[in-house]
Coordinates of C-alpha atoms in Angstrom, one line a residue:
M1 CA -36.6 -2.6 -28.7
R2 CA -36.3 -3.0 -25.0
A3 CA -33.0 -1.8 -23.4
P4 CA -30.9 -4.5 -21.8
S5 CA -31.7 -4.9 -18.1
R6 CA -29.2 -3.3 -15.7
A7 CA -30.3 -5.6 -12.8
P8 CA -27.5 -8.1 -13.3
H9 CA -24.9 -5.3 -13.2
V10 CA -26.4 -3.8 -10.1
A11 CA -26.5 -7.3 -8.5
A12 CA -22.8 -7.9 -9.4
V13 CA -21.7 -4.5 -7.9
T14 CA -23.8 -5.1 -4.8
A15 CA -22.3 -8.5 -4.3
Y16 CA -18.8 -7.0 -4.6
I17 CA -19.7 -4.3 -2.0
V18 CA -21.0 -6.9 0.4
L19 CA -17.7 -8.9 0.0
G20 CA -15.8 -5.6 0.7
L21 CA -17.9 -5.1 3.9
V22 CA -17.1 -8.7 4.9
V23 CA -13.3 -8.0 4.5
M24 CA -13.5 -4.9 6.7
G25 CA -16.2 -6.4 9.0
E26 CA -14.1 -6.1 12.2
F27 CA -13.8 -2.3 11.6
L28 CA -17.4 -1.4 10.8
G29 CA -18.8 -1.1 14.3
D30 CA -16.1 1.4 15.4
A31 CA -14.0 2.6 12.4
G32 CA -12.2 5.2 14.5
G33 CA -11.4 2.8 17.3
R34 CA -9.8 -0.1 15.4
V35 CA -6.6 -0.7 13.6
S36 CA -5.1 -3.6 11.7
A37 CA -3.9 -6.3 14.0
H38 CA -1.6 -7.6 11.3
L39 CA 0.1 -4.4 10.1
P40 CA -0.8 -1.6 12.5
P41 CA 2.2 0.6 11.5
D42 CA 1.2 0.6 7.8
H43 CA -2.4 1.1 8.7
T44 CA -1.4 4.2 10.7
W45 CA 0.9 5.4 7.9
F46 CA -2.0 5.3 5.4
E47 CA -4.2 7.2 7.8
W48 CA -1.4 9.8 8.0
L49 CA -1.4 9.9 4.2
L50 CA -5.1 10.5 4.1
A51 CA -4.5 13.4 6.6
H52 CA -1.8 14.7 4.2
G53 CA -4.3 14.8 1.4
A54 CA -6.8 16.7 3.6
H55 CA -4.0 19.1 4.8
V56 CA -3.1 19.9 1.2
L57 CA -6.7 20.6 0.3
A58 CA -7.2 22.8 3.3
H59 CA -3.9 24.7 3.3
G60 CA -2.3 24.2 -0.1
G61 CA 1.4 23.4 -0.4
N62 CA 3.4 20.9 -2.4
P63 CA 1.5 17.6 -2.3
L64 CA 4.7 15.7 -3.3
F65 CA 6.5 16.6 -0.1
S66 CA 5.5 16.9 3.6
T67 CA 7.2 19.0 6.3
T68 CA 4.9 17.8 9.0
Q69 CA 6.9 14.6 9.7
N70 CA 10.7 14.2 10.1
A71 CA 11.2 17.8 11.2
P72 CA 13.2 19.8 10.0
Y73 CA 14.0 17.7 6.9
G74 CA 10.6 16.5 5.7
V75 CA 9.5 13.4 3.7
N76 CA 9.6 13.0 0.0
L77 CA 6.1 11.5 -0.6
M78 CA 6.8 10.6 -4.3
A79 CA 9.7 8.4 -3.0
N80 CA 7.2 6.9 -0.6
T81 CA 3.7 5.6 -1.3
S82 CA 1.9 8.9 -1.5
V83 CA -1.4 7.5 -2.9
L84 CA -2.3 11.1 -3.9
G85 CA -4.6 9.6 -6.6
V86 CA -6.9 8.5 -3.8
T87 CA -6.1 10.7 -0.8
I88 CA -6.8 14.0 -2.7
P89 CA -10.2 12.9 -4.0
L90 CA -11.1 11.5 -0.6
S91 CA -10.0 14.6 1.3
P92 CA -13.5 16.1 1.7
L93 CA -14.5 12.9 3.4
T94 CA -11.4 13.0 5.6
L95 CA -12.0 16.6 6.6
A96 CA -15.6 15.7 7.5
F97 CA -15.1 12.4 9.3
G98 CA -11.4 12.0 10.0
P99 CA -8.8 9.6 8.4
A100 CA -9.8 6.5 10.4
V101 CA -13.4 6.5 9.0
T102 CA -12.1 7.4 5.5
Y103 CA -9.6 4.6 5.6
V104 CA -12.4 2.0 6.1
V105 CA -14.5 3.5 3.3
W106 CA -11.4 3.5 1.1
M107 CA -10.7 -0.2 1.7
V108 CA -14.3 -1.3 1.0
A109 CA -14.4 0.8 -2.2
A110 CA -11.0 -0.3 -3.3
C111 CA -12.0 -4.0 -3.2
A112 CA -15.4 -3.5 -4.7
G113 CA -14.1 -1.0 -7.3
T114 CA -11.4 -3.3 -8.6
A115 CA -13.9 -6.1 -8.9
T116 CA -16.4 -3.8 -10.7
T117 CA -14.0 -2.4 -13.3
T118 CA -12.7 -5.9 -14.0
Y119 CA -16.3 -7.1 -14.4
W120 CA -17.0 -4.2 -16.8
V121 CA -14.0 -4.9 -19.0
L122 CA -14.6 -8.6 -19.1
Q123 CA -18.2 -8.5 -20.0
R124 CA -17.7 -5.7 -22.6
Y125 CA -14.6 -7.0 -24.4
V126 CA -13.7 -10.5 -23.5
V127 CA -16.6 -12.8 -22.6
G128 CA -20.3 -13.1 -23.5
S129 CA -21.4 -14.5 -20.1
R130 CA -22.1 -12.1 -17.3
A131 CA -21.6 -14.9 -14.8
A132 CA -18.1 -15.4 -16.3
A133 CA -17.3 -11.7 -16.0
F134 CA -18.7 -11.8 -12.4
A135 CA -16.4 -14.7 -11.4
G136 CA -13.4 -12.9 -13.0
G137 CA -14.2 -9.7 -11.3
A138 CA -14.6 -11.4 -7.9
L139 CA -11.2 -13.0 -8.2
A140 CA -9.6 -9.6 -9.2
G141 CA -11.1 -7.7 -6.3
F142 CA -10.7 -10.3 -3.7
A143 CA -7.7 -12.4 -4.8
P144 CA -5.6 -13.7 -1.9
G145 CA -2.8 -11.2 -2.6
V146 CA -5.3 -8.3 -2.6
V147 CA -7.0 -9.4 0.6
H148 CA -3.7 -9.9 2.3
H149 CA -2.6 -6.4 1.5
A150 CA -6.0 -5.1 2.8
N151 CA -4.3 -5.7 6.2
G152 CA -2.9 -2.2 6.1
Q153 CA -1.6 -1.6 2.6
P154 CA -4.5 -0.2 0.6
N155 CA -2.2 0.9 -2.3
F156 CA -2.1 -2.8 -3.3
V157 CA -5.9 -3.1 -3.0
S158 CA -6.7 0.0 -5.1
N159 CA -6.3 -1.7 -8.5
F160 CA -9.5 -0.3 -10.1
L161 CA -7.6 1.4 -12.9
L162 CA -5.5 -1.6 -14.0
P163 CA -8.2 -3.5 -15.9
L164 CA -9.0 -0.2 -17.7
I165 CA -5.3 0.3 -18.6
V166 CA -5.0 -3.2 -20.0
A167 CA -8.2 -2.8 -22.1
A168 CA -7.0 0.6 -23.3
V169 CA -3.6 -0.9 -24.4
F170 CA -5.0 -3.8 -26.3
R171 CA -7.8 -1.8 -28.0
L172 CA -5.5 1.1 -28.8
G173 CA -6.2 2.2 -32.4
A174 CA -8.6 -0.7 -33.0
D175 CA -11.6 1.7 -33.7
G176 CA -9.5 4.2 -35.6
R177 CA -9.6 6.8 -32.8
W178 CA -6.0 6.5 -31.9
R179 CA -5.8 10.1 -30.6
R180 CA -8.6 9.8 -28.2
G181 CA -7.5 6.3 -27.1
G182 CA -3.9 7.6 -26.6
V183 CA -5.1 10.5 -24.5
F184 CA -7.3 8.2 -22.4
L185 CA -4.5 5.8 -21.8
G186 CA -2.1 8.6 -20.9
L187 CA -4.5 9.9 -18.3
L188 CA -5.1 6.5 -16.8
V189 CA -1.3 5.9 -16.6
T190 CA -0.9 9.3 -14.9
W191 CA -3.6 8.6 -12.3
Q192 CA -2.2 5.1 -11.6
L193 CA 1.2 6.6 -11.0
F194 CA -0.3 8.5 -8.1
I195 CA -1.8 5.3 -6.6
N196 CA 0.8 2.5 -7.0
E197 CA 3.9 2.9 -9.3
E198 CA 5.0 -0.7 -8.6
L199 CA 1.8 -2.2 -10.0
L200 CA 1.8 0.2 -12.9
L201 CA 5.3 -1.1 -13.8
V202 CA 4.1 -4.7 -13.4
T203 CA 1.1 -4.0 -15.6
A204 CA 3.2 -2.4 -18.2
L205 CA 5.6 -5.3 -18.3
A206 CA 2.7 -7.8 -18.5
C207 CA 1.1 -5.8 -21.3
G208 CA 4.4 -5.9 -23.2
V209 CA 4.8 -9.6 -22.7
G210 CA 1.1 -10.2 -23.6
A211 CA 1.6 -8.3 -26.9
V212 CA 4.5 -10.5 -27.8
F213 CA 2.6 -13.7 -26.9
S214 CA -0.5 -12.6 -28.9
C215 CA 1.7 -11.8 -31.9
R216 CA -0.1 -8.5 -32.2
R217 CA 0.7 -6.6 -35.3
L218 CA 2.2 -3.2 -34.6
A219 CA -0.5 -1.4 -36.6
P220 CA 0.1 2.3 -37.4
G221 CA -3.0 3.2 -35.3
F222 CA -1.6 1.3 -32.3
L223 CA 1.8 2.9 -32.6
R224 CA 0.4 6.4 -33.0
G225 CA -1.9 5.9 -30.0
L226 CA 1.0 4.6 -28.0
G227 CA 2.9 7.7 -28.9
V228 CA 0.1 10.0 -27.9
A229 CA -0.2 8.2 -24.5
A230 CA 3.5 8.5 -24.0
V231 CA 3.4 12.3 -24.7
V232 CA 0.4 12.8 -22.4
A233 CA 1.7 10.7 -19.5
G234 CA 5.3 12.0 -20.0
A235 CA 4.2 15.6 -19.8
L236 CA 2.1 15.1 -16.7
C237 CA 4.5 12.8 -14.9
A238 CA 7.8 14.3 -15.7
Y239 CA 8.1 16.6 -12.8
P240 CA 6.7 14.2 -10.1
L241 CA 9.1 11.5 -11.3
W242 CA 12.0 14.0 -11.3
F243 CA 11.0 15.0 -7.8
Q244 CA 10.9 11.3 -6.7
F245 CA 14.4 10.5 -7.8
C246 CA 16.1 13.9 -7.6
G247 CA 14.1 15.9 -5.1
P248 CA 14.8 16.5 -1.4
Q249 CA 14.9 13.4 0.7
S250 CA 15.0 11.2 -2.4
F251 CA 17.0 7.9 -2.5
A252 CA 18.3 5.3 -4.9
G253 CA 17.2 1.7 -4.4
M254 CA 15.9 -0.3 -1.5
P255 CA 18.4 -3.1 -1.1
A256 CA 16.3 -4.8 1.7
F257 CA 13.5 -5.3 -0.8
T258 CA 15.1 -6.8 -3.8
T259 CA 15.8 -10.3 -2.4
W260 CA 12.2 -10.8 -1.3
G261 CA 11.0 -13.3 -3.8
E262 CA 8.0 -15.7 -3.9
D263 CA 8.2 -19.2 -2.6
P264 CA 6.8 -21.7 -5.2
L265 CA 5.0 -23.7 -2.5
T266 CA 2.8 -20.7 -1.7
Y267 CA 0.9 -21.3 -4.9
L268 CA -0.5 -24.5 -3.3
T269 CA -1.1 -22.9 0.2
F270 CA -4.4 -21.4 1.3
P271 CA -4.0 -17.8 2.5
R272 CA -4.6 -16.8 6.1
D273 CA -7.7 -14.6 5.7
T274 CA -9.9 -17.0 3.8
L275 CA -12.4 -19.8 4.6
A276 CA -9.8 -22.5 4.0
G277 CA -6.8 -20.6 5.5
G278 CA -5.8 -19.5 9.0
P279 CA -2.9 -19.0 11.2
Q280 CA -1.6 -22.4 10.2
S281 CA -0.8 -21.0 6.8
E282 CA 1.9 -18.7 8.3
A283 CA 3.2 -21.5 10.4
V284 CA 4.0 -23.4 7.2
Q285 CA 5.4 -20.6 5.1
G286 CA 6.2 -17.9 7.6
R287 CA 5.0 -14.3 7.9
I288 CA 5.7 -13.2 4.3
E289 CA 3.5 -11.3 1.9
Q290 CA 0.8 -13.6 0.6
N291 CA 0.8 -12.4 -3.0
S292 CA 0.0 -15.7 -4.7
W293 CA -1.3 -18.2 -2.2
F294 CA -4.0 -19.5 -4.6
G295 CA -4.4 -22.9 -2.9
W296 CA -3.9 -26.2 -4.7
P297 CA -7.5 -26.4 -6.2
L298 CA -7.2 -23.1 -8.1
T299 CA -3.6 -23.6 -9.1
L300 CA -4.5 -27.0 -10.5
L301 CA -7.6 -25.7 -12.2
L302 CA -5.6 -22.9 -13.9
A303 CA -3.2 -25.4 -15.4
V304 CA -6.2 -27.4 -16.7
L305 CA -7.8 -24.3 -18.2
V306 CA -4.6 -23.3 -20.0
A307 CA -4.4 -26.8 -21.5
A308 CA -8.1 -27.0 -22.4
L309 CA -8.2 -23.5 -24.0
W310 CA -4.7 -23.4 -25.6
R311 CA -5.8 -24.1 -29.2
R312 CA -9.1 -22.4 -29.1
S313 CA -8.3 -19.1 -27.5
V314 CA -5.5 -16.6 -28.1
P315 CA -6.3 -14.7 -24.9
A316 CA -5.9 -18.0 -23.0
R317 CA -2.5 -18.6 -24.5
V318 CA -1.5 -15.0 -23.7
A319 CA -2.7 -15.5 -20.1
G320 CA -0.9 -18.8 -19.8
G321 CA 2.4 -17.4 -21.1
V322 CA 2.2 -14.3 -18.8
A323 CA 1.4 -16.5 -15.8
V324 CA 4.3 -18.8 -16.3
L325 CA 6.9 -16.1 -17.1
F326 CA 5.9 -13.9 -14.2
A327 CA 5.6 -16.8 -11.7
V328 CA 9.2 -17.6 -12.6
L329 CA 10.5 -14.1 -12.4
S330 CA 8.7 -13.5 -9.0
L331 CA 11.0 -16.1 -7.4
G332 CA 13.6 -13.3 -7.3
P333 CA 17.4 -13.6 -7.1
V334 CA 17.3 -16.0 -4.2
L335 CA 15.3 -19.3 -4.5
R336 CA 13.4 -20.4 -1.4
L337 CA 11.4 -23.6 -1.1
G338 CA 9.2 -24.1 1.9
G339 CA 10.9 -21.1 3.4
I340 CA 14.4 -22.7 3.1
R341 CA 17.0 -21.0 0.9
T342 CA 18.0 -23.5 -1.8
G343 CA 20.0 -21.5 -4.3
R344 CA 20.1 -18.8 -6.9
G345 CA 16.8 -17.6 -8.4
P346 CA 16.1 -16.4 -11.9
L347 CA 16.8 -12.7 -11.2
A348 CA 20.2 -13.5 -9.8
V349 CA 21.5 -12.9 -13.4
L350 CA 20.7 -9.2 -13.0
P351 CA 23.5 -6.9 -11.7
E352 CA 22.8 -5.2 -8.4
G353 CA 21.3 -1.7 -8.4
V354 CA 19.4 -1.8 -11.7
P355 CA 17.4 1.4 -11.7
I356 CA 13.7 1.1 -11.0
L357 CA 14.0 -2.6 -10.5
D358 CA 16.1 -2.0 -7.3
L359 CA 12.9 -0.4 -5.8
M360 CA 10.7 -3.4 -6.5
M361 CA 10.0 -6.5 -4.4
P362 CA 10.1 -9.5 -6.8
S363 CA 7.3 -11.2 -5.0
R364 CA 4.9 -8.6 -6.2
L365 CA 5.4 -9.6 -9.8
T366 CA 2.8 -12.3 -8.9
Y367 CA 0.1 -9.6 -9.4
A368 CA 0.6 -10.3 -13.1
V369 CA -0.1 -14.0 -12.4
T370 CA -3.3 -13.0 -10.6
G371 CA -4.3 -10.9 -13.6
A372 CA -3.7 -13.9 -15.9
A373 CA -5.7 -16.1 -13.5
V374 CA -8.6 -13.6 -13.7
L375 CA -8.7 -13.9 -17.5
L376 CA -8.4 -17.7 -17.4
V377 CA -11.3 -18.0 -14.9
A378 CA -13.5 -15.8 -17.0
L379 CA -12.6 -17.5 -20.3
G380 CA -13.0 -21.0 -18.7
W381 CA -16.5 -20.2 -17.4
D382 CA -17.5 -18.7 -20.8
R383 CA -16.2 -21.4 -23.1
L384 CA -15.9 -24.7 -21.1
R385 CA -19.2 -26.0 -19.6
P386 CA -17.5 -28.3 -17.0
A387 CA -15.6 -25.3 -15.7
R388 CA -18.8 -23.7 -14.5
L389 CA -18.8 -26.3 -11.8
L390 CA -15.1 -26.5 -11.1
I391 CA -14.5 -22.7 -10.9
P392 CA -16.9 -22.1 -7.9
L393 CA -15.4 -25.1 -6.1
A394 CA -11.9 -23.7 -6.6
L395 CA -12.9 -20.2 -5.6
L396 CA -15.0 -21.1 -2.6
P397 CA -12.1 -21.9 -0.3
L398 CA -10.7 -18.4 -1.1
L399 CA -13.7 -16.4 0.0
P400 CA -12.4 -13.8 2.4
T401 CA -13.0 -13.7 6.1
P402 CA -13.0 -10.5 8.2
L403 CA -9.5 -9.1 8.6
P404 CA -8.1 -9.1 12.2
A405 CA -8.4 -5.8 14.0
M406 CA -7.4 -4.6 17.4
P407 CA -8.5 -1.6 19.6
E408 CA -6.9 1.7 18.8
R409 CA -6.8 4.3 21.6
P410 CA -7.9 7.8 20.6
A411 CA -5.3 10.6 20.8
P412 CA -5.2 12.5 24.1
T413 CA -7.7 15.2 24.6
F414 CA -4.8 17.6 24.6
I415 CA -4.4 16.8 20.9
T416 CA -8.0 16.3 19.8
G417 CA -9.2 19.3 21.7
G418 CA -6.6 21.6 20.3
E419 CA -4.9 22.6 23.6
W420 CA -1.5 21.9 21.9
R421 CA -2.0 25.2 20.0
H422 CA -1.2 27.2 23.2
Y423 CA 2.3 25.6 23.3
V424 CA 3.3 25.1 19.6
H425 CA 3.5 28.1 17.2
P426 CA 3.9 28.2 13.4
G427 CA 7.4 27.0 12.6
G428 CA 7.7 25.1 15.9
T429 CA 7.5 21.3 16.5
L430 CA 5.5 19.2 18.9
V431 CA 7.8 16.4 20.2
P432 CA 5.6 13.4 21.2
V433 CA 7.1 10.7 23.3
P434 CA 7.7 8.0 22.2
L435 CA 9.0 9.5 19.0
P436 CA 7.4 8.2 15.8
S437 CA 9.7 5.7 14.2
N438 CA 9.7 2.3 12.4
W439 CA 9.9 0.5 15.7
L440 CA 8.1 2.7 18.3
G441 CA 5.7 5.6 18.3
R442 CA 3.1 4.3 15.9
E443 CA 0.5 5.7 18.3
T444 CA 2.1 9.2 18.4
L445 CA 2.3 9.3 14.6
G446 CA -1.5 8.6 14.8
W447 CA -1.8 11.8 16.8
S448 CA -0.5 13.7 13.8
A449 CA -3.0 11.9 11.5
Q450 CA -6.0 12.5 13.8
A451 CA -5.1 16.2 14.1
L452 CA -4.9 16.3 10.2
Q453 CA -1.2 17.3 10.4
E454 CA -1.9 20.7 12.0
F455 CA 1.4 20.3 13.9
T456 CA 4.9 19.1 12.9
V457 CA 6.6 16.0 14.5
P458 CA 10.2 14.9 14.4
E459 CA 11.5 11.6 12.9
G460 CA 8.7 9.2 11.8
Y461 CA 7.6 6.2 9.9
F462 CA 8.6 6.5 6.2
L463 CA 11.3 5.6 3.6
G464 CA 14.2 8.0 3.4
P465 CA 17.9 8.1 2.4
D466 CA 20.6 6.6 4.5
P467 CA 24.0 8.3 4.7
E468 CA 25.0 6.6 1.4
G469 CA 21.8 7.7 -0.4
K470 CA 20.2 4.2 -0.3
G471 CA 16.6 3.9 0.9
H472 CA 15.9 2.7 4.4
M473 CA 13.2 3.0 7.0
G474 CA 13.2 6.3 8.9
T475 CA 15.5 9.3 9.1
Q476 CA 19.2 9.2 8.4
H477 CA 19.8 11.6 11.3
A478 CA 19.6 9.1 14.1
S479 CA 18.9 10.9 17.4
R480 CA 20.3 10.1 20.8
T481 CA 16.9 10.9 22.2
N482 CA 15.3 8.1 20.3
Q483 CA 18.1 5.7 21.2
L484 CA 17.5 6.3 24.9
I485 CA 13.7 6.0 24.5
T486 CA 14.2 2.7 22.7
D487 CA 16.5 1.4 25.5
I488 CA 13.8 2.2 28.1
Y489 CA 11.3 -0.1 26.2
R490 CA 13.9 -2.8 26.5
T491 CA 14.9 -2.3 30.2
H492 CA 11.6 -0.8 31.5
A493 CA 13.7 1.8 33.5
A494 CA 15.1 5.2 32.8
P495 CA 19.0 5.3 32.8
A496 CA 20.9 7.9 34.8
L497 CA 21.9 10.4 32.2
S498 CA 25.4 11.7 31.8
E499 CA 25.9 15.4 31.0
T500 CA 26.8 14.2 27.5
D501 CA 23.4 12.5 27.1
R502 CA 21.6 15.6 28.4
A503 CA 23.4 17.8 26.0
A504 CA 22.6 15.4 23.1
I505 CA 18.9 15.5 24.0
R506 CA 18.9 19.3 24.1
A507 CA 20.7 19.3 20.8
D508 CA 18.0 17.0 19.2
I509 CA 15.2 19.2 20.5
T510 CA 16.9 22.3 19.2
R511 CA 17.5 20.7 15.8
W512 CA 13.8 19.8 15.6
H513 CA 12.7 23.3 16.7
G514 CA 10.8 21.6 19.5
E515 CA 8.5 23.9 21.5
A516 CA 6.7 21.2 23.5
I517 CA 7.6 17.7 24.6
V518 CA 4.4 15.7 25.3
M519 CA 3.6 12.2 26.5
R520 CA 0.4 10.6 27.6
D521 CA -0.3 10.9 31.3
E522 CA -0.3 7.3 32.4
P523 CA 1.7 5.0 34.8
A524 CA 3.2 3.0 32.0
N525 CA 5.0 6.2 30.8
Q526 CA 6.7 6.9 34.1
P527 CA 10.2 5.7 32.9
L528 CA 9.9 8.0 29.9
R529 CA 8.8 10.8 32.2
D530 CA 11.9 10.2 34.4
L531 CA 14.1 10.4 31.3
I532 CA 12.8 13.8 30.1
S533 CA 12.7 15.2 33.6
Q534 CA 16.4 14.6 34.0
V535 CA 16.9 17.2 31.2
Y536 CA 14.1 19.7 31.5
G537 CA 13.0 19.3 35.1
P538 CA 9.5 18.3 36.4
S539 CA 6.7 18.0 33.9
M540 CA 3.5 20.0 33.8
T541 CA 0.2 18.2 33.7
V542 CA -2.0 19.7 31.0
S543 CA -5.3 17.9 30.4
D544 CA -4.3 14.3 29.9
V545 CA -0.6 14.7 29.0
W546 CA 2.7 15.4 30.7
L547 CA 4.3 18.4 29.1
W548 CA 7.7 20.1 29.1
R549 CA 8.6 23.5 27.6
P550 CA 12.3 23.3 26.4

């Protein structure tokens, strides 16, 4: 008996890789010299995280915490988006080619990998048609919300484990091997925890709701397997989760996130980075996360598929129920219609500060809607002949276009050539100007990434505790130095410093253990040079930077 041909599978994966290359097309000619034009700070942050993974592999240390940013306090990476489940495996590539090249490889692989695992699950367990599985996989890997987050947030693109987790949950104990199934599920959950906790939570909620809608019997094998998975994941994740919520630089809740719900009209709007979308999309709905943005053809088709498959398919009923429930919940506590606040949303009934939920952006619950849409598309293609024409017509407008990119300057030769080592010793800090922060200094944080975090920098771009212990962007120890630097960017001139200001800058540098203050040698930085020179005297010119020794 002839073995089944693998050619269709190879063709499917190849097509997904090609689509991934299209998405990152603007980066392919010069991966090290381009950065996202839509979310450059987040792009740089994830390159910095890739450098963290490489730094841990090369030097050891606690991967859950970094002391190379926000000196001398550090950054709790479990309380941020550490993505250790990707950055550690990719660290050999980062060490060989640098974080910028690795970032582009990661994004292509994340899109194609998510599509591939979805295709594998669908054709193995759900549908008989490989074409149906291919269509579902394409939507999973290149859904509007996924492509939107490819503009600098690869943690919401790296969803390759989620289809495997869903399949493992719904098959748990079905073959009698509940121990093996439970261990496998526990390991998948643990890995996903180190990629994106938010989507792990959304997936868990969706699986629970799906089990209710499917009226799944709680068979002994299922419950035993679930218990095994809980023990395995609990044992492996207990310390990282403790560290996230109770470790140094941890925080409770992100109040700024919890009101960010989905606008119902976005389901009818074409997303920006697609054939049918463009800048006009954001002109209508504003610059918000495009997590749904299915466009009216796909939204209408999904409603038709639910109605047509309702009686003949339990999975379709489950998908329809999950889609409706999570679409409603994703509206959040504040209802907006067309960008205008119109009243209280469904989550307004929840009290403020609900643990775990107070870290989640409600709009991202639409990822469960996307998962339901993937299942409906695959089932519709497999079981409804007319859908084989309608589905391509609905998906064609959503084909991704290359994401916008802009040039990225390389770090100064002083950094890349290692000259900084003559001025900063172990335990000391390199103070780049402008300082890394959530408003300025993205480029100087990139210096740390390009140097693979071989030196420490103060302040930075991260989530940390404010004085009340709530999460916010940046350090809670606001420095006078950064305030003065920010003022220069507003006024384009250095102020005449008082003795109080000079003392405050010296105190900041001392608190940071600063051994060298460095800025790029260029005319645009002259006001910044004048500022620092009022405190530490004239600068030295070293290679292509101005430098002061405090």
